[in-house]
Amino acid sequence: MLAMGSEEWELYPSSFIGAQVIDYGHVSGDMDDDQSGDLAVSMDAVLPDDLLEKVLSFLPVASVIRSGSVCKRWHEIVHARRQTWSKMVPQKPWYFMFTCSEEAVSGFAYDPSLRKWYGFDFPCIEKTTWSISSSSGLVCLMDSEDRSRIIVCNPITKDWKRLVDAPGGKSADYSALAISVTSTSHQYMVAVARCNQVPSEYYQWEFTIHLYESEINTWVSPFTELLIGWRGGDECVICDGVLYYLVYSTGVLVNNNEHRHCLLMYDLSIRPTHTSLMSMAIPVPCPLTCGRLMNLNERLVLVGGIGKQDRPGIIKGIGIWELRNKEWHEVARMPHKFFQGFGEFDDVFASCGADDLIYIQSYGSPALLTFELNQKLWKWSLKSPVTKRFPLQLFTGFSFEPRLDIAS
């Protein structure tokens, strides 16, 4: 994880809990003037704990972690006082980048506040093909080979928990994962949307929603619908109490004006059981590839590659839209100079985000581009330490909020 004991700490992994602690002795007030004149008294020695906590809470998370190796007192404040960090200055989401391989998952995390990359050993991920969702400091992981196996973790503290096995069995034709954390109570909900083809029926797919609530440690399956001519995929998100899920047309499209993708909405507060989500589906704004849904401060945002009119699978640009009152509004399009900056950009790319920050990365390149939603600002990250070692090497990643105050 973050290396706290090195000058080049951003490049070397180490443990959050196992930081080296220096034990400084107390300065006695009875020492004679000659001796005490040669001693320097640290400012924090005269600060009460609550003021020291307040000072540290204004630092970026990475700096707080590093400060835990200064002395025993600081170590105890950093590692043992979770409530302290609930009042920290809000942190921008980090981006964890790694290579797609069969080996153990390790990579680098990008901190946009300090514009630094940190060597990072992400807990619990065993394969790069696992489904991943994040919310308010927690990251949810679903095993690609056993879809009932789901883990929730805090990647900063390395606290993690395996949930009760999800219903629906170990496999599914398509599965999507989402997590939503309540900011006040830190309780969370996990949603798994599954879609399986009906045997011998190419155009019929059974769509099911499974929900887990941390407060009661139980799964429920409140909704099932038979989709005709549409199938689910691997993309969903929870935003402002609603589960949003992208579905894809399985029929032959007669013309390019027909919609290939639609958005389903399921109200998690009402949890209707006898209704058709497909009848209320919202078409996406244009032919898309690599459509990704994200919750940016309870605003539903869609990022996708804009397909050419005559060849929808070929990207001519990347767009960002926000859903307002069930209508899509275009927020921005990636300027051509950034689009070209990815080099060999095919129709496959990753995007994700939180707060007001969106990350975009081509699977074929470790280059990382950021977009600040409120300022409409495009910016390249600091050059990634991840290197491309062979032509067909692939890269991917996801974002998460670095927090010290939340547990799984």
Coordinates of N, CA and C in Angstrom, one line a residue, residues 1-2 16 56-57 59-67 77-86 88 91 136-137 154-158 186 401-407:
M1 N 0.8 -1.2 0.0 CA 0.0 0.0 0.0 C 0.9 1.2 0.0
L2 N 0.4 2.4 0.6 CA 1.2 3.6 0.6 C 2.5 3.3 1.4
F16 N -0.7 -0.1 5.8 CA -1.3 1.0 6.6 C -1.1 0.8 8.1
L56 N -4.4 17.8 11.7 CA -4.2 16.7 10.8 C -5.4 16.5 9.8
S57 N -6.6 16.8 10.3 CA -7.8 16.6 9.4 C -7.8 17.5 8.2
L59 N -5.2 17.8 6.3 CA -4.2 17.3 5.3 C -4.9 16.3 4.4
P60 N -4.3 16.1 3.2 CA -4.7 15.0 2.3 C -4.5 13.7 3.0
V61 N -5.3 12.7 2.6 CA -5.3 11.4 3.2 C -3.9 10.8 3.2
A62 N -3.2 10.9 2.0 CA -1.8 10.4 1.9 C -0.9 11.0 3.0
S63 N -1.0 12.3 3.3 CA -0.2 13.0 4.2 C -0.6 12.5 5.7
V64 N -1.9 12.3 5.9 CA -2.3 11.8 7.2 C -1.7 10.4 7.5
I65 N -1.7 9.5 6.5 CA -1.2 8.2 6.6 C 0.3 8.3 6.9
R66 N 1.0 9.1 6.2 CA 2.4 9.2 6.4 C 2.7 9.8 7.8
S67 N 1.9 10.7 8.3 CA 2.1 11.3 9.6 C 2.0 10.3 10.8
I77 N -3.4 8.4 17.1 CA -4.4 9.4 16.5 C -4.8 8.9 15.1
V78 N -3.9 8.6 14.3 CA -4.2 8.3 12.9 C -4.9 7.0 12.8
H79 N -4.5 6.0 13.6 CA -5.0 4.6 13.4 C -6.1 4.2 14.3
A80 N -6.3 4.9 15.4 CA -7.3 4.4 16.4 C -8.5 5.3 16.6
R81 N -8.5 6.4 15.9 CA -9.6 7.3 16.1 C -10.4 7.6 14.8
R82 N -11.2 6.6 14.5 CA -11.9 6.7 13.2 C -12.9 7.9 13.1
Q83 N -13.5 8.2 14.2 CA -14.5 9.3 14.2 C -13.8 10.6 13.9
T84 N -12.5 10.8 14.2 CA -11.8 12.0 13.9 C -11.8 12.3 12.5
W85 N -11.7 11.3 11.6 CA -11.5 11.5 10.2 C -12.9 11.7 9.5
S86 N -14.0 11.6 10.2 CA -15.3 11.9 9.6 C -15.4 13.4 9.3
M88 N -12.9 15.3 8.2 CA -11.8 15.7 7.3 C -12.3 16.5 6.1
Q91 N -12.1 14.7 0.2 CA -11.0 14.3 -0.7 C -11.5 14.0 -2.1
S136 N -18.4 6.3 -1.4 CA -18.0 6.9 -0.1 C -17.0 6.2 0.7
G137 N -15.9 5.8 0.0 CA -14.8 5.1 0.7 C -14.8 3.6 0.7
N154 N -12.5 -1.4 2.5 CA -11.9 0.0 2.5 C -10.5 -0.2 2.1
P155 N -10.1 0.3 0.9 CA -8.8 0.0 0.3 C -7.7 0.8 1.1
I156 N -8.1 1.9 1.8 CA -7.0 2.6 2.5 C -6.7 1.9 3.8
T157 N -7.7 1.5 4.6 CA -7.4 0.9 5.9 C -7.2 -0.6 5.7
K158 N -7.6 -1.2 4.6 CA -7.5 -2.6 4.3 C -8.5 -3.4 5.1
H186 N -23.2 5.4 7.7 CA -22.2 4.5 7.0 C -22.7 3.1 6.8
E401 N -13.0 6.7 -3.3 CA -12.8 7.9 -2.5 C -11.9 7.4 -1.3
P402 N -10.7 8.0 -1.1 CA -9.9 7.6 0.0 C -10.4 8.1 1.4
R403 N -10.8 7.2 2.3 CA -11.3 7.6 3.5 C -10.8 6.7 4.7
L404 N -10.6 7.3 5.8 CA -10.1 6.6 7.0 C -11.2 6.3 8.0
D405 N -12.4 6.9 7.8 CA -13.5 6.8 8.9 C -14.5 5.8 8.6
I406 N -14.4 5.0 7.6 CA -15.5 4.1 7.3 C -15.0 2.6 7.2
A407 N -15.8 1.7 7.7 CA -15.5 0.3 7.8 C -16.5 -0.5 7.0

